[in-house]
PDB file of C-alpha atoms and ligand atoms in Angstrom:
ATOM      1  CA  UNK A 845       0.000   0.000   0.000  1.00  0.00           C
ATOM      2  CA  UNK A 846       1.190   3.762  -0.474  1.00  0.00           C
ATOM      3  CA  UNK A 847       0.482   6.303   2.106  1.00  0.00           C
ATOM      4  CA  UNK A 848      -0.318   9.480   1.234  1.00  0.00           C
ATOM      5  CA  UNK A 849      -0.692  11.810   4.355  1.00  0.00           C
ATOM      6  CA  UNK A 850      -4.298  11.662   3.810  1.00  0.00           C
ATOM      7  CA  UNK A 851      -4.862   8.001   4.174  1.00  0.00           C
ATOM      8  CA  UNK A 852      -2.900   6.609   6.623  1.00  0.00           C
ATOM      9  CA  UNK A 853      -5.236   5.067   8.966  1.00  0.00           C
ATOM     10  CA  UNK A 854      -5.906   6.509  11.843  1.00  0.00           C
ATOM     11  CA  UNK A 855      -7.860   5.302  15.522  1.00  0.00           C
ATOM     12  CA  UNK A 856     -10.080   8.243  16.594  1.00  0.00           C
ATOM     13  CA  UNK A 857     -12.422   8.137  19.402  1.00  0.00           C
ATOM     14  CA  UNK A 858     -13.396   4.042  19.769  1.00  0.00           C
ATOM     15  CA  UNK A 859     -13.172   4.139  15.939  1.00  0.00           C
ATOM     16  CA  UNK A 860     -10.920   3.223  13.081  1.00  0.00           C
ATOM     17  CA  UNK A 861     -10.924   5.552   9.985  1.00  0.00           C
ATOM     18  CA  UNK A 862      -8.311   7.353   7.424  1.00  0.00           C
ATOM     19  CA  UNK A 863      -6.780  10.544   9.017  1.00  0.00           C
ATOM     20  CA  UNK A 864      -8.822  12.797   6.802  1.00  0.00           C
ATOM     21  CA  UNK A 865     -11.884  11.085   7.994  1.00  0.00           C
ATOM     22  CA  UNK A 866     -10.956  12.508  11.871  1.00  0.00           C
ATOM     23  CA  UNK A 867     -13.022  15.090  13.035  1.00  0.00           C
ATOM     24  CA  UNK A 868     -11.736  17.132  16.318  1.00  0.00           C
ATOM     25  CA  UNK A 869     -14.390  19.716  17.555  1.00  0.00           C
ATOM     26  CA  UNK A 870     -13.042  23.415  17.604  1.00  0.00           C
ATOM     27  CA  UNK A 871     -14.364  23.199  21.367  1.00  0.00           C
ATOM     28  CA  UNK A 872     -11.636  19.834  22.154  1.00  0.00           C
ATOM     29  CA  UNK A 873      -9.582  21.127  25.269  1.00  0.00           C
ATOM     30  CA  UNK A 874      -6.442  19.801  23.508  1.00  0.00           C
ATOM     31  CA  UNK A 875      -6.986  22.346  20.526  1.00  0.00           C
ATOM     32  CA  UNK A 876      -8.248  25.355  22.370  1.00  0.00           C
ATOM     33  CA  UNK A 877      -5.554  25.104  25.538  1.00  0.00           C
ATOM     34  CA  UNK A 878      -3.092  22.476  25.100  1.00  0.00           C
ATOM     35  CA  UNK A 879      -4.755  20.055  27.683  1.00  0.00           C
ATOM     36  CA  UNK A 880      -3.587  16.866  26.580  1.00  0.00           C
ATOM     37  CA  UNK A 881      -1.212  14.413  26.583  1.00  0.00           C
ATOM     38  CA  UNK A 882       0.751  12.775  23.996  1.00  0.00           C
ATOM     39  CA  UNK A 883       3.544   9.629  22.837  1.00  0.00           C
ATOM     40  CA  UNK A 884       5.820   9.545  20.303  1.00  0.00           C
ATOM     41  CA  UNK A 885       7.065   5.435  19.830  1.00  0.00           C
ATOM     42  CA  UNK A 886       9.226   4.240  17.531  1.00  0.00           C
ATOM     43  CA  UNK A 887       8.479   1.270  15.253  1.00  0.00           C
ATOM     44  CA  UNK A 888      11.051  -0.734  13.496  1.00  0.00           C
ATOM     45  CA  UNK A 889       9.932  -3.402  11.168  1.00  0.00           C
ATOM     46  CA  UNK A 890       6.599  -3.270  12.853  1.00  0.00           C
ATOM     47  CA  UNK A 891       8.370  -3.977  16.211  1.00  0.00           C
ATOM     48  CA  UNK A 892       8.210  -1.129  18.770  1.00  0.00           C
ATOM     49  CA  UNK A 893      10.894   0.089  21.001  1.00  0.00           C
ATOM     50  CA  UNK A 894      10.297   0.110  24.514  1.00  0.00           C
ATOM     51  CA  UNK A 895       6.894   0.318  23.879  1.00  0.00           C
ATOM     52  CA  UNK A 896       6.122  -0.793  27.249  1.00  0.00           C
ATOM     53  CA  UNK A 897       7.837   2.179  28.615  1.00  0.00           C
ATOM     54  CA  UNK A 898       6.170   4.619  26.611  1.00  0.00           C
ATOM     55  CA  UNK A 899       2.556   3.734  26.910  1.00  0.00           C
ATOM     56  CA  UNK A 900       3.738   3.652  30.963  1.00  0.00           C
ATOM     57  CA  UNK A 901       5.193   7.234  30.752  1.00  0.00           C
ATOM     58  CA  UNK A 902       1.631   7.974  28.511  1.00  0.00           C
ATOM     59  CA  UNK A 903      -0.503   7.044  31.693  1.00  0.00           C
ATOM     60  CA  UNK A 904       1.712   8.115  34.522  1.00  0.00           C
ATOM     61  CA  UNK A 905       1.553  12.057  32.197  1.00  0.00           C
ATOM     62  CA  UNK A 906      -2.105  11.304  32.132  1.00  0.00           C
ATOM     63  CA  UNK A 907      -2.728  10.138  35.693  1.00  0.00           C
ATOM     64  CA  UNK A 908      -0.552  13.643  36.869  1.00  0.00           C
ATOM     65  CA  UNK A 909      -2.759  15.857  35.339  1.00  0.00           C
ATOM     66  CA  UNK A 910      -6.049  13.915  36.228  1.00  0.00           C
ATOM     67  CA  UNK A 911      -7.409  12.770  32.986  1.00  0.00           C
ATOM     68  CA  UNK A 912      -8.945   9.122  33.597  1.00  0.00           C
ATOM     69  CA  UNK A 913      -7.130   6.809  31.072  1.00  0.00           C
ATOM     70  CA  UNK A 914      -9.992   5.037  28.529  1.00  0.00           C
ATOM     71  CA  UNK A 915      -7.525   2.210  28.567  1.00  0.00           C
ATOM     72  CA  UNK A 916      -5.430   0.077  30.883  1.00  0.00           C
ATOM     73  CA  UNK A 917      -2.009  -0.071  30.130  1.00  0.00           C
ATOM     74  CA  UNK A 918      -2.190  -3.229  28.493  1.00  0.00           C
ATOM     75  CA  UNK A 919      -5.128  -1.986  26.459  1.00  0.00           C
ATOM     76  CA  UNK A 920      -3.035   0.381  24.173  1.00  0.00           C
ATOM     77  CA  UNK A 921      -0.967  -2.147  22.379  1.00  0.00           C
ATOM     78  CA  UNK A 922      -3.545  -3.726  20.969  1.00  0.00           C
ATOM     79  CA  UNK A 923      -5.574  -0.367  20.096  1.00  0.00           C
ATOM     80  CA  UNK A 924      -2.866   0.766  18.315  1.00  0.00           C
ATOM     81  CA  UNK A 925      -1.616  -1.732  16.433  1.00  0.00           C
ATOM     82  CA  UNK A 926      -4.346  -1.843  13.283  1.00  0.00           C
ATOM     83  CA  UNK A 927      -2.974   1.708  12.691  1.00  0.00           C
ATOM     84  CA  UNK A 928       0.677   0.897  12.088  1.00  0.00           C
ATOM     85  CA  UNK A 929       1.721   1.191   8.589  1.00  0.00           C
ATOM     86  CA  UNK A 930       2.674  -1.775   6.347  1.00  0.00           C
ATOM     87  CA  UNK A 931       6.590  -2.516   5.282  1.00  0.00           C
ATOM     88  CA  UNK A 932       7.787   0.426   6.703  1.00  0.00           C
ATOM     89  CA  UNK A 933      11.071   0.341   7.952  1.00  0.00           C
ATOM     90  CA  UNK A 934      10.373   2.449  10.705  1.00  0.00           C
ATOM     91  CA  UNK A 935       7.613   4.567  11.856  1.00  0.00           C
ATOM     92  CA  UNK A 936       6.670   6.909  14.641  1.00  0.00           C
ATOM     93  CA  UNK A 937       3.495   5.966  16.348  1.00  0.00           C
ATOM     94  CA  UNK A 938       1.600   9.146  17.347  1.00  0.00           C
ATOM     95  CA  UNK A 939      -1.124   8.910  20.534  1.00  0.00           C
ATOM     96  CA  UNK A 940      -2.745  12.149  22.112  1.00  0.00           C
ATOM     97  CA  UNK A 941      -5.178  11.987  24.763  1.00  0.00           C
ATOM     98  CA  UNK A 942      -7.169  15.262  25.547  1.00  0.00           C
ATOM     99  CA  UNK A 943      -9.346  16.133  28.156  1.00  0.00           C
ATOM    100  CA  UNK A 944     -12.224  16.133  25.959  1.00  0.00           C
ATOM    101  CA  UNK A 945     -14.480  18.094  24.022  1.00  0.00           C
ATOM    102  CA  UNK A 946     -16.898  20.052  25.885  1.00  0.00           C
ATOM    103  CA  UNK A 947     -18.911  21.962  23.579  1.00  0.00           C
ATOM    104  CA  UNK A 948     -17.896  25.258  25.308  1.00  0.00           C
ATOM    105  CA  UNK A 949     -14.830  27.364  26.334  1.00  0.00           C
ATOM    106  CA  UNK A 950     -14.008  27.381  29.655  1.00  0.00           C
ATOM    107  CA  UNK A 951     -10.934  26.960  31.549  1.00  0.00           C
ATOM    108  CA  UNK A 952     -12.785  25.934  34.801  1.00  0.00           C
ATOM    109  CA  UNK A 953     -13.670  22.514  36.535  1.00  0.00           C
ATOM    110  CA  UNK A 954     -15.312  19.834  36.778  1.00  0.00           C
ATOM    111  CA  UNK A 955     -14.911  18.605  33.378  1.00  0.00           C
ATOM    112  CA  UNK A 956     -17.020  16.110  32.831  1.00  0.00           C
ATOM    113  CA  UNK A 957     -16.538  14.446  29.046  1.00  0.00           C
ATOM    114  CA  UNK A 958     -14.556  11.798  27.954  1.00  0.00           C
ATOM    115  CA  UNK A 959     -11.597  12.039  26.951  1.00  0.00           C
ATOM    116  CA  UNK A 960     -10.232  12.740  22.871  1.00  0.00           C
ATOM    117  CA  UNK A 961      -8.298  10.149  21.816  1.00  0.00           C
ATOM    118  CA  UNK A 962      -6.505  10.121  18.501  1.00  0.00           C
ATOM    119  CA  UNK A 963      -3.985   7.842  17.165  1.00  0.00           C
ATOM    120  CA  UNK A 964      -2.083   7.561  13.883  1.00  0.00           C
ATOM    121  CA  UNK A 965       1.706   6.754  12.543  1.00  0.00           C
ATOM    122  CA  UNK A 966       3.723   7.912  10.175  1.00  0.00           C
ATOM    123  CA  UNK A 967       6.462   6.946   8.469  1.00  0.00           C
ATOM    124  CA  UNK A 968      10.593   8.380   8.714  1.00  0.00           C
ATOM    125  CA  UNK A 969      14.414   7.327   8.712  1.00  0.00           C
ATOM    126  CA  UNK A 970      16.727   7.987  11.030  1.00  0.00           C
ATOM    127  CA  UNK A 971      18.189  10.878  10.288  1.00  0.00           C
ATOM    128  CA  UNK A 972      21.034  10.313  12.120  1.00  0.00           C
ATOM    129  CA  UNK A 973      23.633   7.121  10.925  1.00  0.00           C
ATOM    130  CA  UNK A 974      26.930   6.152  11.726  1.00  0.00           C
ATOM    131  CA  UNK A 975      28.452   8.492   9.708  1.00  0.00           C
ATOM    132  CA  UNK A 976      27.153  11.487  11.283  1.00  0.00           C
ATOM    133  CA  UNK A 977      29.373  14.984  11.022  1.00  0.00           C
ATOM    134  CA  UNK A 978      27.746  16.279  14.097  1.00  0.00           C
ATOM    135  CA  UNK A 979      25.507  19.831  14.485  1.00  0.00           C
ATOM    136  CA  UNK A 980      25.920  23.154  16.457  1.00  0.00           C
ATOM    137  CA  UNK A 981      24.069  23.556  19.055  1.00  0.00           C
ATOM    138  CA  UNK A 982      23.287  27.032  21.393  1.00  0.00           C
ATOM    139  CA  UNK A 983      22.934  27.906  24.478  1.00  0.00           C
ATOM    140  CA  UNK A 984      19.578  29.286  25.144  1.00  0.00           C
ATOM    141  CA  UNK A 985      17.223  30.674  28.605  1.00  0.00           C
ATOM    142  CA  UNK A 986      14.655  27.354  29.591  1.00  0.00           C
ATOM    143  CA  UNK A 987      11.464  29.543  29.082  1.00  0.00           C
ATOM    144  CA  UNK A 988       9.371  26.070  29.589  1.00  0.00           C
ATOM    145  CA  UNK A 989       7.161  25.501  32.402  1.00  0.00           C
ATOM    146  CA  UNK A 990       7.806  23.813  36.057  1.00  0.00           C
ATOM    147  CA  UNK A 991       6.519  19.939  35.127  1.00  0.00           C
ATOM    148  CA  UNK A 992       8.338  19.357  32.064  1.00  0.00           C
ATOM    149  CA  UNK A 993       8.412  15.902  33.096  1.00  0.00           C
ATOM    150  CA  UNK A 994       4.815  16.073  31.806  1.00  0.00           C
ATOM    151  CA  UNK A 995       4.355  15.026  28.207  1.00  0.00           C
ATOM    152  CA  UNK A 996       2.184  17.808  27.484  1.00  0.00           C
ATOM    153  CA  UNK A 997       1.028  19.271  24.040  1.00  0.00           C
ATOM    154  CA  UNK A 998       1.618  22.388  25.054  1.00  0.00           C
ATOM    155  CA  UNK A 999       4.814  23.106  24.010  1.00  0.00           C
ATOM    156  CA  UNK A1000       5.001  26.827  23.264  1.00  0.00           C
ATOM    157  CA  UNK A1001       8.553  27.447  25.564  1.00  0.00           C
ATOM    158  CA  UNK A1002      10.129  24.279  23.522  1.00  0.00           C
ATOM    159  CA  UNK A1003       8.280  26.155  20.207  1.00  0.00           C
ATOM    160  CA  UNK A1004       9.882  29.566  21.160  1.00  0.00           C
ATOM    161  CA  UNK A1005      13.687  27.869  21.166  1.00  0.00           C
ATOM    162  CA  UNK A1006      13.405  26.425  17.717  1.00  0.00           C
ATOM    163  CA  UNK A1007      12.113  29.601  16.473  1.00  0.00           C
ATOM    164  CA  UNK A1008      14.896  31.553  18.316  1.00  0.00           C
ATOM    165  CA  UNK A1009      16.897  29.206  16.016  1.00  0.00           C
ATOM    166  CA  UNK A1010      15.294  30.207  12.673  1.00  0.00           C
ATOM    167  CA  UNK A1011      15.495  33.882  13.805  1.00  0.00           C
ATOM    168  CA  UNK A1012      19.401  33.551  14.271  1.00  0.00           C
ATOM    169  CA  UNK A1013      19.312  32.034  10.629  1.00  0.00           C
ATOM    170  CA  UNK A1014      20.091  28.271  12.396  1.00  0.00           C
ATOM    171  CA  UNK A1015      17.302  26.450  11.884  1.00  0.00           C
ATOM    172  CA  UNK A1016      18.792  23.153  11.468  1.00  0.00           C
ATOM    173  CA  UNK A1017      21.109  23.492  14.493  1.00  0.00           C
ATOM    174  CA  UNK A1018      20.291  22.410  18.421  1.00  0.00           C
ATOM    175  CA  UNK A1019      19.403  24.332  21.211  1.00  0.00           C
ATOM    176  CA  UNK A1020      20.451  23.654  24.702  1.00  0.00           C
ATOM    177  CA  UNK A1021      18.477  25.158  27.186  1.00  0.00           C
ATOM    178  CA  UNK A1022      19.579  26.425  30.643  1.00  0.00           C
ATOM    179  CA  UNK A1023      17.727  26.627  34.268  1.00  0.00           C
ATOM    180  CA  UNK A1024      19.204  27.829  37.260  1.00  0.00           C
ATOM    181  CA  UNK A1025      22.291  27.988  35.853  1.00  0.00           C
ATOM    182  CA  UNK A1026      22.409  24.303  34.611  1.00  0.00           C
ATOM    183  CA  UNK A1027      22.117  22.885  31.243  1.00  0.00           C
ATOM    184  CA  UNK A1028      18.839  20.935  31.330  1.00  0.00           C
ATOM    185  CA  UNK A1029      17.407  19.492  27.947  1.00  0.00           C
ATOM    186  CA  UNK A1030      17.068  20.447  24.567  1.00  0.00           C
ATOM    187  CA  UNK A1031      13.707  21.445  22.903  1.00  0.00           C
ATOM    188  CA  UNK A1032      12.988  17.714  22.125  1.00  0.00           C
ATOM    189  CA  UNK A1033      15.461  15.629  23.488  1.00  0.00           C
ATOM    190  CA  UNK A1034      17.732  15.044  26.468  1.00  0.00           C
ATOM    191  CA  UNK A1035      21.022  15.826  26.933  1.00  0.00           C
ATOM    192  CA  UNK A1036      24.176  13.832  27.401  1.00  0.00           C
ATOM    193  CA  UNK A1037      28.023  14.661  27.689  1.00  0.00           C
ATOM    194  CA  UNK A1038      31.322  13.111  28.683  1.00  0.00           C
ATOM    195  CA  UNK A1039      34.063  14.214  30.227  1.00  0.00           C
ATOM    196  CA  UNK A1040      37.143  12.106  30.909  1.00  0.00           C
ATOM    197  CA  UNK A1041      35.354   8.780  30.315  1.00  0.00           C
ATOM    198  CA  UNK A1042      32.668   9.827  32.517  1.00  0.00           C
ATOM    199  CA  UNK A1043      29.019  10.344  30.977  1.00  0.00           C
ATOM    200  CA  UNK A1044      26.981  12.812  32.619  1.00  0.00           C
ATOM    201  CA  UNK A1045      23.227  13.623  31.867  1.00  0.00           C
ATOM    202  CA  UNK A1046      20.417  15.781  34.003  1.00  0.00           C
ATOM    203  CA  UNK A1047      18.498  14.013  36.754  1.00  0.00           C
ATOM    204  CA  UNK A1048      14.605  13.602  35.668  1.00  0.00           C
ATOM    205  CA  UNK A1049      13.580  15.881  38.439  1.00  0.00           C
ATOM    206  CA  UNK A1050      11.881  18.489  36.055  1.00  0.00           C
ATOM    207  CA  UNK A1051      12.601  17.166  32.470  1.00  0.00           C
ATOM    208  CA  UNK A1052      11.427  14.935  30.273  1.00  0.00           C
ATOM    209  CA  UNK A1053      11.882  11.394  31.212  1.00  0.00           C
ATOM    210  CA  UNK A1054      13.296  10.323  27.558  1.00  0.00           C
ATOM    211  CA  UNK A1055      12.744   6.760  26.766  1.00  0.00           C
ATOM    212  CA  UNK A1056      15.906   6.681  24.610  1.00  0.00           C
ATOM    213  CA  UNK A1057      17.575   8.386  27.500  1.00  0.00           C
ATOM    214  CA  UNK A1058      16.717   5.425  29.649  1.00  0.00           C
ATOM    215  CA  UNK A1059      18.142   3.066  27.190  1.00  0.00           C
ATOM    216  CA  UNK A1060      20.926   4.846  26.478  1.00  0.00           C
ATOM    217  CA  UNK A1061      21.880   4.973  29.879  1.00  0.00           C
ATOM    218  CA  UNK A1062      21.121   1.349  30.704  1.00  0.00           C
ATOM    219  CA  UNK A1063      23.463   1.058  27.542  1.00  0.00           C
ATOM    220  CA  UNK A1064      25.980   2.398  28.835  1.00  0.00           C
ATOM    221  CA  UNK A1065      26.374   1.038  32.183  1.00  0.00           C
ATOM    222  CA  UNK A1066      26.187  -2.356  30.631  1.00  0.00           C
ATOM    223  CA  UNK A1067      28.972  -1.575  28.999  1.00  0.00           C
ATOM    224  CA  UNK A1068      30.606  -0.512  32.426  1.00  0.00           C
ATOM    225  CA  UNK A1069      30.657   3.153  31.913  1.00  0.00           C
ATOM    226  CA  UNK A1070      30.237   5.403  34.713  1.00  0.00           C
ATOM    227  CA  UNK A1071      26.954   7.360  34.360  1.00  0.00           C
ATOM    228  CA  UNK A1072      26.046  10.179  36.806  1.00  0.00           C
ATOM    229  CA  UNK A1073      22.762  12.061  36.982  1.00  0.00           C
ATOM    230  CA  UNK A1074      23.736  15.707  37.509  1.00  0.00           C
ATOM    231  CA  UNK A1075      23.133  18.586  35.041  1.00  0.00           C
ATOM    232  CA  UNK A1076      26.449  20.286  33.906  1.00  0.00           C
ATOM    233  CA  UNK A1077      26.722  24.098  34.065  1.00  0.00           C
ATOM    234  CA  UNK A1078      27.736  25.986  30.883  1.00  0.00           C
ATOM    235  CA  UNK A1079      31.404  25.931  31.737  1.00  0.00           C
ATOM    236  CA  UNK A1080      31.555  22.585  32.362  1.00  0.00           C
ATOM    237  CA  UNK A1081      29.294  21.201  29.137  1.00  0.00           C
ATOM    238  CA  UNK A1082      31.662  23.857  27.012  1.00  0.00           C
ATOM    239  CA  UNK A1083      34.336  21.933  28.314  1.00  0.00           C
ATOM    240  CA  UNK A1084      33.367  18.254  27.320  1.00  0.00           C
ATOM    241  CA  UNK A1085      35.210  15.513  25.406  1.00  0.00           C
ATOM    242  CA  UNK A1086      31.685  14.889  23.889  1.00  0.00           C
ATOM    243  CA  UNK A1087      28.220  15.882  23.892  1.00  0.00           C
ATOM    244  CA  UNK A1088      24.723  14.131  22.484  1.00  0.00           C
ATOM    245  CA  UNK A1089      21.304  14.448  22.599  1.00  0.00           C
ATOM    246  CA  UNK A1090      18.636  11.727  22.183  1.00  0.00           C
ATOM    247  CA  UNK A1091      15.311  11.156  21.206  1.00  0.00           C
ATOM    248  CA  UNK A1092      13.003   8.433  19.711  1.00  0.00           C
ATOM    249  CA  UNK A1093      13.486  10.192  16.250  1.00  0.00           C
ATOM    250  CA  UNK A1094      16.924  10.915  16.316  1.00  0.00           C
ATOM    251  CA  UNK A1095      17.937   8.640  18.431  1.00  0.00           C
ATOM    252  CA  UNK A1096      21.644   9.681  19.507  1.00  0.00           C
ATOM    253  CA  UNK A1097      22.716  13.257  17.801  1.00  0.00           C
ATOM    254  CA  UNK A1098      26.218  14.430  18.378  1.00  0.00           C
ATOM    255  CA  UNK A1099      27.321  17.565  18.992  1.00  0.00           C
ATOM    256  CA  UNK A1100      30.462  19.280  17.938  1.00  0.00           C
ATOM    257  CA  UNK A1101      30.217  22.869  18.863  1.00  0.00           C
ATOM    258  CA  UNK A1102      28.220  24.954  21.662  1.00  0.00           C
ATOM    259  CA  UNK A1103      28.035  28.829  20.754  1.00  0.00           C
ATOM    260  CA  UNK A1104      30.968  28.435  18.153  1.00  0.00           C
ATOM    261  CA  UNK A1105      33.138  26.606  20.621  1.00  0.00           C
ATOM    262  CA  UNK A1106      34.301  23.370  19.612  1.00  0.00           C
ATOM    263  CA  UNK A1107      33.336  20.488  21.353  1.00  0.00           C
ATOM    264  CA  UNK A1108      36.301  18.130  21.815  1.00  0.00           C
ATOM    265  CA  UNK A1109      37.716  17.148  18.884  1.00  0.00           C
ATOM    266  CA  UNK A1110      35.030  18.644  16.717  1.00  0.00           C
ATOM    267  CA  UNK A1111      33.458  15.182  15.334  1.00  0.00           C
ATOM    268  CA  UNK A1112      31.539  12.963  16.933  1.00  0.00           C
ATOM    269  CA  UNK A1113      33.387  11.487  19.634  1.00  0.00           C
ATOM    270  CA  UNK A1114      34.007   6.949  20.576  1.00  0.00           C
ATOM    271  CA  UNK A1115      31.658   7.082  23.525  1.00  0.00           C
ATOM    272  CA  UNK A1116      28.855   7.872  21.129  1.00  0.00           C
ATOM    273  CA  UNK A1117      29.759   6.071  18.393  1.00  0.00           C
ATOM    274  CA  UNK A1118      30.247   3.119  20.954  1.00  0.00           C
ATOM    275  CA  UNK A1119      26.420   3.495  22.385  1.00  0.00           C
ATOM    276  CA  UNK A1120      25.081   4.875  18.887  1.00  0.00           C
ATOM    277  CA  UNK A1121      26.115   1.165  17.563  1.00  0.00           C
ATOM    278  CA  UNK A1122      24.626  -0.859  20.776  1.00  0.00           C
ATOM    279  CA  UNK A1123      21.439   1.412  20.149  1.00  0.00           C
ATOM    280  CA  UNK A1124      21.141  -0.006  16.775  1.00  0.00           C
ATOM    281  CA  UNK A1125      21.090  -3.617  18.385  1.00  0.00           C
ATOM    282  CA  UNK A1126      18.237  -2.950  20.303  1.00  0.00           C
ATOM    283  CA  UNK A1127      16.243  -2.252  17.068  1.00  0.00           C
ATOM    284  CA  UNK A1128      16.943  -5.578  14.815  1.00  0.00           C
TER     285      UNK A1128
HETATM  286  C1  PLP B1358      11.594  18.001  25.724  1.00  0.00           C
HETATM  287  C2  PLP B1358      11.927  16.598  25.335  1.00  0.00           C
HETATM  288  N1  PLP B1358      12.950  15.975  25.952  1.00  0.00           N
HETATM  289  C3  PLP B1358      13.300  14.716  25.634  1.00  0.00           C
HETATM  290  C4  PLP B1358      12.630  14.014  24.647  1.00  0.00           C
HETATM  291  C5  PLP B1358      13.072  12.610  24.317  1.00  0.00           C
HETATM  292  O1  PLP B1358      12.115  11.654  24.684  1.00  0.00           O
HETATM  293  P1  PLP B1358      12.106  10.219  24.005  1.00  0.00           P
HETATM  294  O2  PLP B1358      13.491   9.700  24.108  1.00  0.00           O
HETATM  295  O3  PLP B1358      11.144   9.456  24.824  1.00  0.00           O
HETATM  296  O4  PLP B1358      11.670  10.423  22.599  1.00  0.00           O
HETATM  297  C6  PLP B1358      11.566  14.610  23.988  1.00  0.00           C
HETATM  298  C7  PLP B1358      10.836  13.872  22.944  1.00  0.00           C
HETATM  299  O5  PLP B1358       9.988  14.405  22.276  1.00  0.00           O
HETATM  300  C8  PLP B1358      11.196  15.927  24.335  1.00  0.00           C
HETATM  301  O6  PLP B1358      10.178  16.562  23.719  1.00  0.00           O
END
C-alpha cells in the first residue's frame, strides 16, 4: 500500500478511519488550551521500542494531570496496532489523549466528558547514521514551564527555542536550554556529555523522562561506563570531550560545537559512536 498523508489510517475516538476522515471539535480542550497528553514510539519493522515504557510514561503524564485513562495499560498495544503502517522500515506511532471536548470554552472545573483520543503513525528514517558529522548547538534561557516531566502538548517554551533558532538564521542546528544555571534538555530531546570517560546527563527531576535516554543509559552502564545524573553548568558542558542528545526520532545526535566553541575534537566522539552502535542492536 502507499500512504499518502491523507490516508494513513488513523484510531479516533473508539473508531478506526483514514486521518482525513478525523473530526476534532473546535471546542476539544487539547486544541483550544493544550490540555492533553501525547507519545511519540518508535516502530522498526513493525516492532516497537520500549513500547512498554512509553505507553507507561503515557498514563503516569495522564494520571498527573487527572485525565482518567480510557484504557489500561495493556489496552493500548492492541488499540494501536491496526494503525501501524505496512513494510515500513520504521515509523513513529503518534497517541494524544485530551481532556475532551466540551462543547464550550471554559478553563474551569469539573470537566465532565470523555476524553479525545486520537492515534495515527507515520512513516521516517533515522536521520542520524553512523556516519554522522555532528551539528551546532546554542545555548539558550529554559522559558518552559515547572513539570516538564509532563508530556504535554503544550509546548510553546520548547516552540519559542526552535524559532529563536530560525530567527538567528540556524534552523537546522540544536538548542540547549539552561535553568538555574544548569544545562537541562534540549527542545525535544535530552542531553548527554562526557568528560574524561565519565558520561553525565540531568536528573529527571523536572525534564522529560526520555525513553531513549533510559536506554541509552542502561546502555551504557552495561557496557561498564560510569553514568552520573547531575546537570552540567555551561562551563563545564563547554568543556566536554563529547556531547549528544537523544530522542526516539533521532535517536543519539552528536554535537560538535556549543556557541561556536568546539566540542572536543570537533566530530563525533568513541563514547557515542560506541552506544550509537549498541542502540542499533536494540532495534533488529
Ligand atoms: C523536551 C523533550 N525531551 C526529551 C525528549 C526525548 O524523549 P524520548 O526519548 O522518549 O523520545 C523529547 C521527545 O519528544 C522531548 O520533547
Amino acid at each position: 500500500m502507499t500512504y499518502k498523508n491523507n490516508n494513513i489510517p488513523a484510531f479516533f475516538n473508539g473508531s478506526y478511519m483514514t486521518i482525513d476522515q478525523v473530526s476534532i471539535s473546535p471546542f476539544d480542550r487539547g486544541f483550544l488550551l493544550g490540555d492533553s497528553i501525547y507519545e511519540v514510539i518508535p516502530v522498526y519493522a513493525g516492532r516497537m521500542l520500549a513500547g512498554d515504557k512509553h505507553y507507561r510514561r503515557l498514563m503516569d503524564g495522564l494520571q498527573s494531570i487527572g485525565i482518567e485513562s480510557p484504557y489500561t495499560q495493556a489496552d493500548w498495544p492492541g488499540i494501536a496496532a491496526p494503525v501501524l503502517l505496512d513494510n515500513e522500515a520504521a515509523q513513529l506511532l503518534y497517541i494524544q489523549v485530551t481532556r475532551g471536548d466540551e462543547q464550550t470554552r471554559k478553563h474551569r472545573f469539573p470537566v465532565e466528558v470523555p476524553p479525545t483520543v486520537l492515534i495515527f503513525s507515520i512513516p521516517f528514517s533515522p536521520p542520524v547514521d553512523e556516519n554522522h558529522l555532528g551539528c551546532a548547538a546554542h545555548v539558550q534561557d529554559d522559558l518552559r514551564w515547572q513539570r516538564c516531566n509532563v508530556k504535554s502538548t503544550s509546548l510553546m517554551g520548547n516552540v519559542l527555542a526552535y524559532r529563536q533558532l530560525y530567527v538567528d538564521g540556524v534552523a537546522n542546528d540544536e538548542a540547549l536550554l539552561v535553568r538555574d544555571g544548569r544545562v537541562v534538555e534540549a527542545p525535544s530531546s535530552n542531553l548527554f556529555m562526557a568528560k574524561g570517560g565519565v558520561i553525565f546527563t540531568p536528573p529527571i527531576d523536572n525534564i522529560l523522562p526520555g525513553i531513549t535516554r533510559v536506554l541509552v543509559i542502561d546502555i551504557a552502564r552495561d557496557l561498564g561506563m560510569d553514568v552520573r545524573e547531575e546537570a552540567p553548568n555551561i562551563v563545564m558542558l563547554k568543556d566536554a570531550d563529547e556531547v549528544w542528545v537523544t530522542n526516539s526520532m533521532e535517536e543519539l545526535k552528536p554535537v560538535i560545537s556549543i556557541d561556536g566553541q568546539t566540542v572536543g575534537q570537533g566530530v563525533p566522539g568513541e563514547i557515542w559512536f560506541q552506544l550509537f552502535k549498541a542502540f542499533q542492536a536494540l532495534k533488529a
